[in-house]
Tab-separated table of C-alpha atoms in Angstrom:
chain	number	residue	atom	x	y	z
A	1	MET	CA	0.000	0.000	0.000
A	2	SER	CA	2.913	2.327	0.724
A	3	LYS	CA	4.079	2.093	-2.859
A	4	ILE	CA	0.665	3.123	-4.035
A	5	LYS	CA	0.720	6.163	-1.765
A	6	GLU	CA	4.234	7.144	-2.780
A	7	LYS	CA	3.238	7.223	-6.430
A	8	ASN	CA	-0.100	8.887	-5.600
A	9	ILE	CA	-1.974	6.185	-7.508
A	10	THR	CA	-5.408	5.250	-6.190
A	11	ALA	CA	-7.130	1.874	-6.454
A	12	PRO	CA	-9.646	3.129	-9.101
A	13	GLN	CA	-6.725	4.427	-11.176
A	14	LEU	CA	-4.898	1.095	-11.003
A	15	ILE	CA	-8.047	-0.778	-12.036
A	16	THR	CA	-8.635	1.625	-14.936
A	17	TYR	CA	-4.982	1.512	-16.031
A	18	GLY	CA	-4.960	-2.285	-15.669
A	19	PHE	CA	-7.838	-2.763	-18.102
A	20	ALA	CA	-6.380	-0.145	-20.452
A	21	THR	CA	-3.033	-1.949	-20.477
A	22	ILE	CA	-4.616	-5.297	-21.366
A	23	ILE	CA	-6.546	-3.610	-24.172
A	24	LEU	CA	-3.462	-1.914	-25.630
A	25	VAL	CA	-1.396	-5.118	-25.498
A	26	GLY	CA	-4.243	-7.048	-27.107
A	27	ALA	CA	-4.746	-4.402	-29.793
A	28	THR	CA	-1.042	-4.505	-30.646
A	29	LEU	CA	-1.130	-8.296	-31.016
A	30	LEU	CA	-4.314	-8.212	-33.095
A	31	SER	CA	-2.849	-5.608	-35.441
A	32	LEU	CA	0.005	-7.980	-36.368
A	33	PRO	CA	-0.166	-9.915	-39.675
A	34	ILE	CA	-0.141	-13.240	-37.780
A	35	SER	CA	-3.514	-12.396	-36.250
A	36	SER	CA	-5.428	-12.159	-39.541
A	37	GLN	CA	-6.361	-14.976	-41.896
A	38	THR	CA	-5.003	-13.068	-44.892
A	39	GLY	CA	-1.592	-12.553	-43.271
A	40	GLU	CA	-1.935	-8.788	-43.589
A	41	ALA	CA	-1.747	-6.252	-40.784
A	42	THR	CA	-5.100	-5.091	-39.399
A	43	ASN	CA	-5.988	-1.424	-39.089
A	44	PHE	CA	-5.029	-0.452	-35.521
A	45	LEU	CA	-8.351	1.251	-34.783
A	46	ASP	CA	-10.231	-1.941	-35.716
A	47	ALA	CA	-7.757	-3.994	-33.671
A	48	LEU	CA	-8.207	-1.615	-30.737
A	49	PHE	CA	-11.986	-1.810	-31.095
A	50	THR	CA	-11.888	-5.625	-31.051
A	51	ALA	CA	-9.466	-5.701	-28.111
A	52	THR	CA	-11.704	-3.327	-26.152
A	53	SER	CA	-14.789	-5.370	-26.980
A	54	ALA	CA	-13.075	-8.616	-25.891
A	55	THR	CA	-11.522	-7.257	-22.674
A	56	CYS	CA	-14.746	-5.460	-21.784
A	57	VAL	CA	-16.642	-8.698	-22.618
A	58	THR	CA	-19.022	-6.943	-25.001
A	59	GLY	CA	-18.999	-8.663	-28.384
A	60	LEU	CA	-19.519	-5.729	-30.740
A	61	THR	CA	-17.103	-5.998	-33.660
A	62	THR	CA	-16.266	-3.960	-36.728
A	63	LEU	CA	-14.709	-7.077	-38.305
A	64	THR	CA	-16.276	-10.532	-38.510
A	65	THR	CA	-14.592	-12.639	-35.825
A	66	ALA	CA	-15.042	-15.937	-37.653
A	67	THR	CA	-13.590	-14.886	-41.019
A	68	HIS	CA	-11.098	-12.100	-40.314
A	69	TRP	CA	-8.984	-13.420	-37.462
A	70	SER	CA	-6.603	-16.370	-37.593
A	71	THR	CA	-6.312	-19.064	-34.921
A	72	PHE	CA	-3.692	-16.905	-33.192
A	73	GLY	CA	-6.067	-13.943	-33.318
A	74	HIS	CA	-8.837	-16.082	-31.838
A	75	LEU	CA	-6.508	-17.155	-29.018
A	76	VAL	CA	-5.685	-13.532	-28.246
A	77	ILE	CA	-9.403	-12.669	-28.183
A	78	LEU	CA	-10.177	-15.675	-25.972
A	79	THR	CA	-7.428	-14.689	-23.514
A	80	MET	CA	-8.722	-11.126	-23.305
A	81	ILE	CA	-12.268	-12.383	-22.729
A	82	GLU	CA	-11.094	-14.530	-19.819
A	83	LEU	CA	-9.063	-11.711	-18.297
A	84	GLY	CA	-11.883	-9.236	-18.817
A	85	ALA	CA	-14.489	-11.568	-17.330
A	86	LEU	CA	-12.537	-12.538	-14.215
A	87	GLY	CA	-10.883	-9.138	-13.840
A	88	PHE	CA	-7.241	-8.308	-14.465
A	89	MET	CA	-6.578	-8.763	-10.723
A	90	SER	CA	-6.846	-12.527	-11.241
A	91	LEU	CA	-3.321	-12.448	-12.728
A	92	PRO	CA	-1.519	-11.178	-9.610
A	93	VAL	CA	-3.509	-13.603	-7.447
A	94	LEU	CA	-2.331	-16.495	-9.595
A	95	PHE	CA	1.207	-15.143	-9.340
A	96	TYR	CA	1.037	-15.038	-5.543
A	97	LEU	CA	-0.362	-18.563	-5.469
A	98	VAL	CA	2.405	-19.955	-7.671
A	99	THR	CA	5.218	-18.116	-5.865
A	100	ARG	CA	3.552	-18.641	-2.455
A	101	LYS	CA	4.189	-15.040	-1.498
A	102	LYS	CA	2.149	-13.204	1.116
A	103	VAL	CA	-0.464	-10.818	-0.250
A	104	GLY	CA	0.026	-7.307	1.142
A	105	LEU	CA	-2.575	-4.790	2.304
A	106	GLY	CA	-2.342	-2.750	-0.907
A	107	MET	CA	-3.136	-5.813	-3.025
A	108	ARG	CA	-6.060	-6.724	-0.755
A	109	ILE	CA	-7.535	-3.239	-1.165
A	110	LEU	CA	-7.208	-3.541	-4.952
A	111	LEU	CA	-8.916	-6.939	-4.858
A	112	GLN	CA	-11.747	-5.469	-2.811
A	113	GLN	CA	-12.174	-2.625	-5.315
A	114	SER	CA	-11.971	-4.884	-8.387
A	115	LEU	CA	-14.528	-7.316	-6.920
A	116	ASN	CA	-16.817	-4.408	-6.002
A	117	SER	CA	-17.058	-5.920	-2.535
A	118	ASP	CA	-17.517	-4.256	0.854
A	119	ARG	CA	-16.023	-7.177	2.759
A	120	ARG	CA	-13.192	-6.225	5.076
A	121	THR	CA	-11.465	-9.624	5.076
A	122	GLY	CA	-11.103	-12.700	2.913
A	123	GLU	CA	-10.486	-10.925	-0.402
A	124	VAL	CA	-7.780	-13.371	-1.488
A	125	SER	CA	-9.807	-16.422	-0.460
A	126	LEU	CA	-12.804	-15.013	-2.326
A	127	MET	CA	-10.719	-14.451	-5.459
A	128	ILE	CA	-9.367	-18.008	-5.314
A	129	TYR	CA	-12.912	-19.263	-4.819
A	130	ILE	CA	-14.044	-17.250	-7.847
A	131	LEU	CA	-11.247	-18.587	-10.055
A	132	LYS	CA	-11.934	-22.214	-9.107
A	133	ASN	CA	-15.689	-22.016	-9.635
A	134	ALA	CA	-15.377	-19.992	-12.832
A	135	LEU	CA	-13.097	-22.636	-14.316
A	136	LEU	CA	-15.422	-25.442	-13.189
A	137	ILE	CA	-18.502	-23.795	-14.721
A	138	GLN	CA	-16.673	-23.157	-17.989
A	139	LEU	CA	-15.407	-26.741	-18.021
A	140	ALA	CA	-18.951	-28.020	-17.539
A	141	GLY	CA	-20.170	-25.764	-20.356
A	142	PHE	CA	-17.332	-26.953	-22.592
A	143	LEU	CA	-18.232	-30.633	-22.046
A	144	LEU	CA	-21.957	-30.048	-22.602
A	145	LEU	CA	-21.377	-28.068	-25.801
A	146	ALA	CA	-18.933	-30.719	-26.998
A	147	ILE	CA	-21.777	-33.247	-26.996
A	148	ASP	CA	-23.305	-31.331	-29.909
A	149	PHE	CA	-20.306	-29.607	-31.505
A	150	ILE	CA	-17.897	-32.574	-31.850
A	151	PRO	CA	-20.347	-34.786	-33.816
A	152	ARG	CA	-21.335	-31.746	-35.858
A	153	PHE	CA	-17.859	-30.312	-36.652
A	154	GLY	CA	-15.438	-33.138	-35.902
A	155	TRP	CA	-13.002	-33.594	-32.987
A	156	LYS	CA	-10.574	-30.758	-33.691
A	157	LYS	CA	-12.999	-28.048	-34.737
A	158	GLY	CA	-15.728	-29.222	-32.366
A	159	THR	CA	-13.398	-29.161	-29.343
A	160	TRP	CA	-12.126	-25.680	-30.183
A	161	PHE	CA	-15.629	-24.336	-30.826
A	162	SER	CA	-16.862	-25.831	-27.542
A	163	LEU	CA	-14.032	-24.205	-25.573
A	164	PHE	CA	-14.303	-20.810	-27.260
A	165	HIS	CA	-18.067	-20.483	-26.893
A	166	ALA	CA	-18.125	-21.812	-23.325
A	167	VAL	CA	-15.642	-19.102	-22.275
A	168	SER	CA	-17.397	-16.448	-24.350
A	169	ALA	CA	-20.843	-17.323	-22.938
A	170	PHE	CA	-19.735	-17.498	-19.285
A	171	GLY	CA	-17.863	-14.221	-19.714
A	172	ASN	CA	-21.016	-12.674	-21.240
A	173	ALA	CA	-18.791	-11.674	-24.164
A	174	GLY	CA	-20.896	-12.738	-27.139
A	175	PHE	CA	-17.972	-13.448	-29.497
A	176	ASP	CA	-18.698	-16.353	-31.834
A	177	LEU	CA	-16.904	-18.366	-34.511
A	178	PHE	CA	-19.985	-19.101	-36.620
A	179	GLY	CA	-20.250	-15.708	-38.317
A	180	ASP	CA	-23.956	-15.280	-37.546
A	181	SER	CA	-23.884	-15.942	-33.782
A	182	LEU	CA	-26.478	-18.627	-32.949
A	183	VAL	CA	-28.917	-17.994	-35.788
A	184	GLY	CA	-27.955	-21.413	-37.184
A	185	PHE	CA	-29.027	-22.980	-33.885
A	186	GLN	CA	-32.548	-21.538	-33.784
A	187	GLN	CA	-33.958	-25.060	-33.840
A	188	ASN	CA	-31.422	-26.493	-31.373
A	189	PRO	CA	-32.802	-26.200	-27.799
A	190	TRP	CA	-29.739	-28.021	-26.393
A	191	VAL	CA	-27.189	-25.416	-27.506
A	192	LEU	CA	-29.499	-22.502	-26.675
A	193	SER	CA	-30.075	-23.921	-23.177
A	194	ILE	CA	-26.366	-24.502	-22.461
A	195	ILE	CA	-25.397	-21.017	-23.667
A	196	SER	CA	-28.262	-19.526	-21.629
A	197	GLY	CA	-27.107	-21.384	-18.513
A	198	LEU	CA	-23.542	-20.122	-18.951
A	199	ILE	CA	-24.745	-16.553	-19.491
A	200	ILE	CA	-26.887	-16.601	-16.338
A	201	SER	CA	-24.057	-18.224	-14.340
A	202	GLY	CA	-21.594	-15.512	-15.319
A	203	GLY	CA	-24.114	-12.695	-14.974
A	204	LEU	CA	-25.377	-13.594	-11.493
A	205	GLY	CA	-22.191	-12.520	-9.779
A	206	PHE	CA	-19.487	-14.330	-7.865
A	207	LEU	CA	-20.692	-13.095	-4.465
A	208	VAL	CA	-24.178	-14.433	-5.200
A	209	TRP	CA	-22.809	-17.857	-6.113
A	210	SER	CA	-20.748	-17.851	-2.919
A	211	ASP	CA	-23.876	-17.166	-0.849
A	212	VAL	CA	-26.019	-19.724	-2.682
A	213	LEU	CA	-23.443	-22.536	-2.470
A	214	SER	CA	-22.722	-21.866	1.214
A	215	TYR	CA	-26.398	-21.543	2.207
A	216	LYS	CA	-26.645	-25.167	3.345
A	217	SER	CA	-24.015	-24.630	6.028
A	218	VAL	CA	-24.677	-21.027	7.133
A	219	ARG	CA	-28.444	-20.867	6.474
A	220	ARG	CA	-28.223	-17.229	5.447
A	221	ILE	CA	-28.132	-15.271	2.208
A	222	SER	CA	-26.926	-11.672	2.170
A	223	LEU	CA	-29.262	-8.831	1.240
A	224	HIS	CA	-27.158	-8.229	-1.881
A	225	SER	CA	-27.745	-11.793	-3.087
A	226	LYS	CA	-31.459	-11.715	-2.221
A	227	ILE	CA	-32.006	-8.579	-4.293
A	228	ALA	CA	-29.858	-9.933	-7.144
A	229	LEU	CA	-31.725	-13.255	-7.300
A	230	ILE	CA	-35.196	-11.675	-7.060
A	231	VAL	CA	-34.507	-9.022	-9.708
A	232	THR	CA	-32.776	-11.514	-12.034
A	233	ALA	CA	-35.662	-13.993	-11.844
A	234	THR	CA	-38.222	-11.198	-12.296
A	235	LEU	CA	-36.459	-9.796	-15.351
A	236	LEU	CA	-36.109	-13.235	-16.943
A	237	ILE	CA	-39.822	-13.964	-16.480
A	238	PHE	CA	-40.858	-10.430	-17.459
A	239	GLY	CA	-38.613	-10.552	-20.534
A	240	THR	CA	-39.885	-13.953	-21.673
A	241	LEU	CA	-43.546	-12.964	-21.315
A	242	GLY	CA	-42.841	-9.614	-22.946
A	243	PHE	CA	-41.217	-11.180	-26.003
A	244	MET	CA	-44.059	-13.692	-26.267
A	245	LEU	CA	-46.414	-10.736	-26.616
A	246	THR	CA	-44.268	-8.533	-28.850
A	247	GLU	CA	-42.617	-11.176	-31.039
A	248	GLY	CA	-45.215	-13.971	-31.028
A	249	ASN	CA	-45.991	-13.530	-34.716
A	250	ALA	CA	-42.927	-11.514	-35.745
A	251	ALA	CA	-40.738	-12.413	-38.700
A	252	SER	CA	-37.809	-12.960	-36.352
A	253	LEU	CA	-39.550	-16.031	-34.890
A	254	ALA	CA	-41.527	-17.137	-37.933
A	255	GLU	CA	-39.659	-20.439	-38.392
A	256	GLY	CA	-39.700	-23.481	-36.132
A	257	ASN	CA	-42.349	-25.289	-34.094
A	258	VAL	CA	-43.802	-24.202	-30.758
A	259	ILE	CA	-40.923	-25.709	-28.737
A	260	HIS	CA	-38.249	-24.006	-30.848
A	261	ARG	CA	-40.070	-20.683	-30.662
A	262	PHE	CA	-40.356	-21.055	-26.890
A	263	PHE	CA	-36.632	-21.646	-26.409
A	264	ASN	CA	-35.761	-18.753	-28.721
A	265	THR	CA	-38.088	-16.489	-26.757
A	266	ILE	CA	-36.387	-17.444	-23.492
A	267	PHE	CA	-33.006	-16.876	-25.139
A	268	MET	CA	-34.139	-13.402	-26.219
A	269	SER	CA	-34.810	-12.655	-22.544
A	270	VAL	CA	-31.452	-14.048	-21.366
A	271	THR	CA	-29.006	-12.628	-23.897
A	272	PRO	CA	-29.737	-8.880	-23.405
A	273	ARG	CA	-28.404	-9.385	-19.875
A	274	THR	CA	-25.030	-8.329	-21.390
A	275	ALA	CA	-24.369	-11.592	-23.275
A	276	GLY	CA	-24.364	-10.546	-26.933
A	277	PHE	CA	-25.269	-13.883	-28.527
A	278	PHE	CA	-28.382	-13.812	-30.679
A	279	SER	CA	-30.524	-16.389	-32.470
A	280	VAL	CA	-32.814	-13.917	-34.242
A	281	ASP	CA	-32.337	-10.874	-36.453
A	282	TYR	CA	-32.892	-7.817	-34.256
A	283	ALA	CA	-33.358	-5.608	-37.297
A	284	SER	CA	-36.582	-7.502	-38.047
A	285	MET	CA	-38.025	-7.221	-34.534
A	286	THR	CA	-41.030	-5.096	-33.618
A	287	HIS	CA	-40.479	-1.669	-32.074
A	288	ALA	CA	-41.983	-2.911	-28.807
A	289	GLY	CA	-39.549	-5.839	-28.800
A	290	LEU	CA	-36.620	-3.512	-29.447
A	291	LEU	CA	-37.673	-1.230	-26.576
A	292	LEU	CA	-37.922	-4.209	-24.237
A	293	THR	CA	-34.458	-5.355	-25.340
A	294	ILE	CA	-33.011	-1.878	-24.715
A	295	ILE	CA	-34.483	-1.853	-21.191
A	296	LEU	CA	-33.018	-5.272	-20.387
A	297	MET	CA	-29.640	-4.252	-21.835
A	298	PHE	CA	-29.583	-1.075	-19.758
A	299	ILE	CA	-30.244	-2.969	-16.506
A	300	GLY	CA	-27.720	-5.692	-17.332
A	301	GLY	CA	-26.389	-8.259	-14.872
A	302	THR	CA	-25.350	-8.283	-11.218
A	303	SER	CA	-22.599	-6.282	-9.538
A	304	GLY	CA	-19.380	-8.248	-9.097
A	305	SER	CA	-20.082	-10.469	-12.116
A	306	THR	CA	-18.870	-10.791	-15.695
A	307	ALA	CA	-21.828	-8.682	-16.813
A	308	GLY	CA	-22.163	-4.940	-17.316
A	309	GLY	CA	-25.058	-2.502	-17.322
A	310	PHE	CA	-26.810	-0.522	-14.605
A	311	LYS	CA	-26.840	-3.781	-12.573
A	312	THR	CA	-29.742	-5.735	-11.071
A	313	THR	CA	-28.956	-4.774	-7.472
A	314	THR	CA	-28.731	-1.072	-8.314
A	315	PHE	CA	-32.057	-1.264	-10.151
A	316	GLY	CA	-33.528	-3.251	-7.277
A	317	ILE	CA	-32.483	-0.628	-4.715
A	318	LEU	CA	-34.215	2.126	-6.701
A	319	ILE	CA	-37.409	0.049	-6.912
A	320	ILE	CA	-37.246	-0.666	-3.168
A	321	LYS	CA	-36.764	3.057	-2.468
A	322	LEU	CA	-39.740	3.882	-4.685
A	323	VAL	CA	-41.950	1.393	-2.826
A	324	CYS	CA	-40.814	2.750	0.555
A	325	ILE	CA	-41.651	6.324	-0.517
A	326	PHE	CA	-45.149	5.264	-1.589
A	327	LYS	CA	-45.596	3.512	1.764
A	328	GLY	CA	-44.547	6.671	3.593
A	329	LYS	CA	-41.393	5.125	5.047
A	330	GLU	CA	-38.506	7.428	5.832
A	331	HIS	CA	-35.825	4.767	5.437
A	332	THR	CA	-35.176	2.297	2.607
A	333	GLU	CA	-36.173	-1.083	4.079
A	334	PHE	CA	-36.290	-4.573	2.602
A	335	ARG	CA	-36.689	-8.006	4.201
A	336	GLY	CA	-36.007	-6.768	7.722
A	337	ARG	CA	-32.949	-4.740	6.742
A	338	THR	CA	-32.305	-1.020	6.204
A	339	ILE	CA	-30.277	-0.052	3.167
A	340	LYS	CA	-27.794	2.771	3.712
A	341	GLU	CA	-28.912	6.106	2.290
A	342	SER	CA	-25.416	6.554	0.859
A	343	THR	CA	-26.031	3.390	-1.197
A	344	VAL	CA	-29.371	4.726	-2.436
A	345	SER	CA	-27.769	8.061	-3.330
A	346	ARG	CA	-25.002	6.260	-5.206
A	347	ALA	CA	-27.620	4.291	-7.171
A	348	LEU	CA	-29.411	7.514	-8.136
A	349	VAL	CA	-26.154	9.164	-9.202
A	350	LEU	CA	-25.209	6.112	-11.247
A	351	PHE	CA	-28.595	6.105	-12.993
A	352	PHE	CA	-28.275	9.804	-13.823
A	353	LEU	CA	-24.704	9.426	-15.128
A	354	LEU	CA	-25.529	6.427	-17.326
A	355	LEU	CA	-28.656	8.083	-18.711
A	356	THR	CA	-26.643	11.236	-19.478
A	357	ILE	CA	-23.985	9.195	-21.268
A	358	VAL	CA	-26.649	7.434	-23.361
A	359	ILE	CA	-28.255	10.754	-24.365
A	360	VAL	CA	-24.970	12.511	-25.226
A	361	SER	CA	-23.583	9.503	-27.130
A	362	THR	CA	-26.821	9.117	-29.075
A	363	MET	CA	-26.723	12.794	-30.055
A	364	ILE	CA	-23.126	12.515	-31.305
A	365	LEU	CA	-23.733	9.303	-33.261
A	366	SER	CA	-26.926	10.694	-34.788
A	367	ILE	CA	-24.677	13.343	-36.373
A	368	THR	CA	-21.762	11.124	-37.436
A	369	GLU	CA	-23.653	7.979	-38.499
A	370	VAL	CA	-26.284	7.223	-41.136
A	371	VAL	CA	-29.508	5.370	-40.335
A	372	PRO	CA	-30.393	2.990	-43.215
A	373	ASP	CA	-33.728	3.572	-44.902
A	374	VAL	CA	-35.080	0.062	-44.214
A	375	ASN	CA	-37.715	-1.428	-41.894
A	376	GLU	CA	-38.790	2.072	-40.801
A	377	LEU	CA	-35.695	2.401	-38.618
A	378	GLY	CA	-35.215	5.614	-36.703
A	379	LEU	CA	-33.370	6.793	-33.616
A	380	GLU	CA	-33.746	3.343	-32.005
A	381	TYR	CA	-31.117	2.119	-34.484
A	382	ILE	CA	-28.516	4.276	-32.698
A	383	VAL	CA	-29.903	4.059	-29.149
A	384	PHE	CA	-29.833	0.264	-29.382
A	385	GLU	CA	-26.118	0.281	-30.222
A	386	VAL	CA	-25.258	2.862	-27.546
A	387	VAL	CA	-27.005	0.949	-24.752
A	388	SER	CA	-25.550	-2.312	-26.056
A	389	ALA	CA	-22.023	-0.906	-25.827
A	390	LEU	CA	-22.466	0.839	-22.458
A	391	GLY	CA	-24.085	-2.279	-20.992
A	392	THR	CA	-21.284	-4.434	-22.510
A	393	VAL	CA	-24.000	-6.482	-24.209
A	394	GLY	CA	-22.811	-6.855	-27.787
A	395	LEU	CA	-26.153	-7.071	-29.563
A	396	THR	CA	-26.397	-5.031	-32.753
A	397	MET	CA	-28.907	-3.969	-35.346
A	398	GLY	CA	-26.102	-3.607	-37.869
A	399	LEU	CA	-24.627	-0.198	-37.015
A	400	THR	CA	-21.245	-1.294	-35.584
A	401	PRO	CA	-19.749	-2.739	-38.810
A	402	GLN	CA	-20.725	0.505	-40.593
A	403	LEU	CA	-19.337	2.921	-37.986
A	404	THR	CA	-17.258	5.930	-38.990
A	405	GLU	CA	-13.945	6.471	-37.199
A	406	VAL	CA	-15.599	8.885	-34.776
A	407	GLY	CA	-18.362	6.360	-34.188
A	408	LYS	CA	-15.830	3.599	-33.455
A	409	ILE	CA	-14.112	5.770	-30.853
A	410	ILE	CA	-17.434	6.633	-29.171
A	411	ILE	CA	-18.577	2.985	-29.007
A	412	LEU	CA	-15.092	1.943	-27.894
A	413	LEU	CA	-15.187	4.399	-24.979
A	414	LEU	CA	-18.702	3.294	-24.044
A	415	MET	CA	-17.580	-0.340	-23.815
A	416	PHE	CA	-14.628	0.631	-21.627
A	417	ILE	CA	-16.765	2.724	-19.277
A	418	GLY	CA	-19.376	-0.016	-19.127
A	419	ARG	CA	-16.900	-2.700	-18.062
A	420	VAL	CA	-14.608	-0.748	-15.742
A	421	GLY	CA	-17.533	1.151	-14.237
A	422	ILE	CA	-18.438	4.813	-14.570
A	423	MET	CA	-17.713	5.501	-10.897
A	424	THR	CA	-14.291	3.838	-11.129
A	425	VAL	CA	-13.426	5.831	-14.242
A	426	VAL	CA	-14.593	9.090	-12.642
A	427	PHE	CA	-12.687	8.416	-9.419
A	428	SER	CA	-9.567	7.564	-11.437
A	429	LEU	CA	-9.765	11.002	-13.083
A	430	VAL	CA	-10.842	12.987	-10.021
A	431	THR	CA	-8.654	12.259	-7.003
A	432	ARG	CA	-8.564	15.558	-5.126
A	433	GLY	CA	-10.860	15.599	-2.136
A	434	LEU	CA	-12.098	12.005	-2.467
A	435	ASN	CA	-10.824	11.020	0.962
A	436	LYS	CA	-11.717	14.315	2.671
A	437	LYS	CA	-14.725	14.353	4.961
A	438	GLN	CA	-16.930	17.413	5.197
A	439	THR	CA	-16.722	18.827	8.731
A	440	PHE	CA	-19.602	21.291	8.488
A	441	LYS	CA	-23.179	21.496	7.218
A	442	TYR	CA	-25.006	24.460	5.679
A	443	PRO	CA	-28.503	25.449	6.860
A	444	GLU	CA	-31.352	23.472	5.291
A	445	GLU	CA	-33.929	25.065	3.001
A	446	SER	CA	-36.855	23.564	1.087
A	447	VAL	CA	-37.103	23.417	-2.702
A	448	ILE	CA	-40.399	22.724	-4.487
A	449	ILE	CA	-40.204	19.633	-6.758
A	450	GLY	CA	-42.684	17.620	-8.814
């Protein structure tokens, strides 16, 4: 910790710089001729965009992953997805485990920040627990996908495809090697179910899994996990029913029998939770279906997970606060517990910041980009892409491959902010006064609102 103080580098800065470093290294490797199938160097901006998308586990790409990148390029992307999903702090933890060195206070504080945890002890044990379970879940996904992929593609290709998509799905990254995501698996409930399970597993959050798996022995689940589980289940059910209503007779689900349509509808509810895989063409969806998708993308997954977005717990806290206000309660209460007002205030600030970013980004892209004159597309064509990038989702209506250079930079920055966290990025830029406590209070005065 002393070294951090001597260099005047805060934990948010180290986290921000850590992700930025991984992205720059990845972009440099992807720009090399060895990373492309043609053997030619890739434009650095496109390489940087892909590296950002992989490290920030988004899935938006300006180049087709399946056809542009070589096996080496795919390996680089897969490595960045894993590092981005588990957090760059997983590397030093592995180093300490191998060298059997003692983890210092500074490293523990960084782990706490990177995990978005308020626990005072056990950061290293929690990180080790996360690494073990993440690898086990991905291994299970790999084996289950291999049941379908190996007979379909052969041993070599099937094994590689199973590994790549298991990691990509658990990391909520959305990168695929098929070229059209999972459109070719619309009538394959097995693959859709396995990918959905991996997405939900990664998006629930490591702290939630820790609480759920230890419930048998401790008989207690934290308030964080309760809110995360309730909101996640509600959104999945709400999303599935919503898409049944909006897309029941839409062209995007026209093919397949009732069972296939049902599984695709569930998948449409799961994948906006920052996953990025898709089995239907979003450009052919109804406007109501697109709006529902945008809402789900904005909320995203759970804090401390591989997912991005506003987060289920943050959304849940605002809903709880709203209910308490309507009930005339002064404090924010839920299941016999009182939520700190500082937490509620932070949720409100986060909502305002994210909404502001969406509005400003949409305004800029509406100037720099062109909306195609098809399917009566309008502003939703741009808003969809902005929310997808900020929520690290990766779904697209087709704008990303057509982005101008300015557009690529905007989407690139949105993906970075979405993964690292807007508060972390802000705190890494603004350091003066963060640790100072206000010692006085001005007189109160009422302001008319509403």
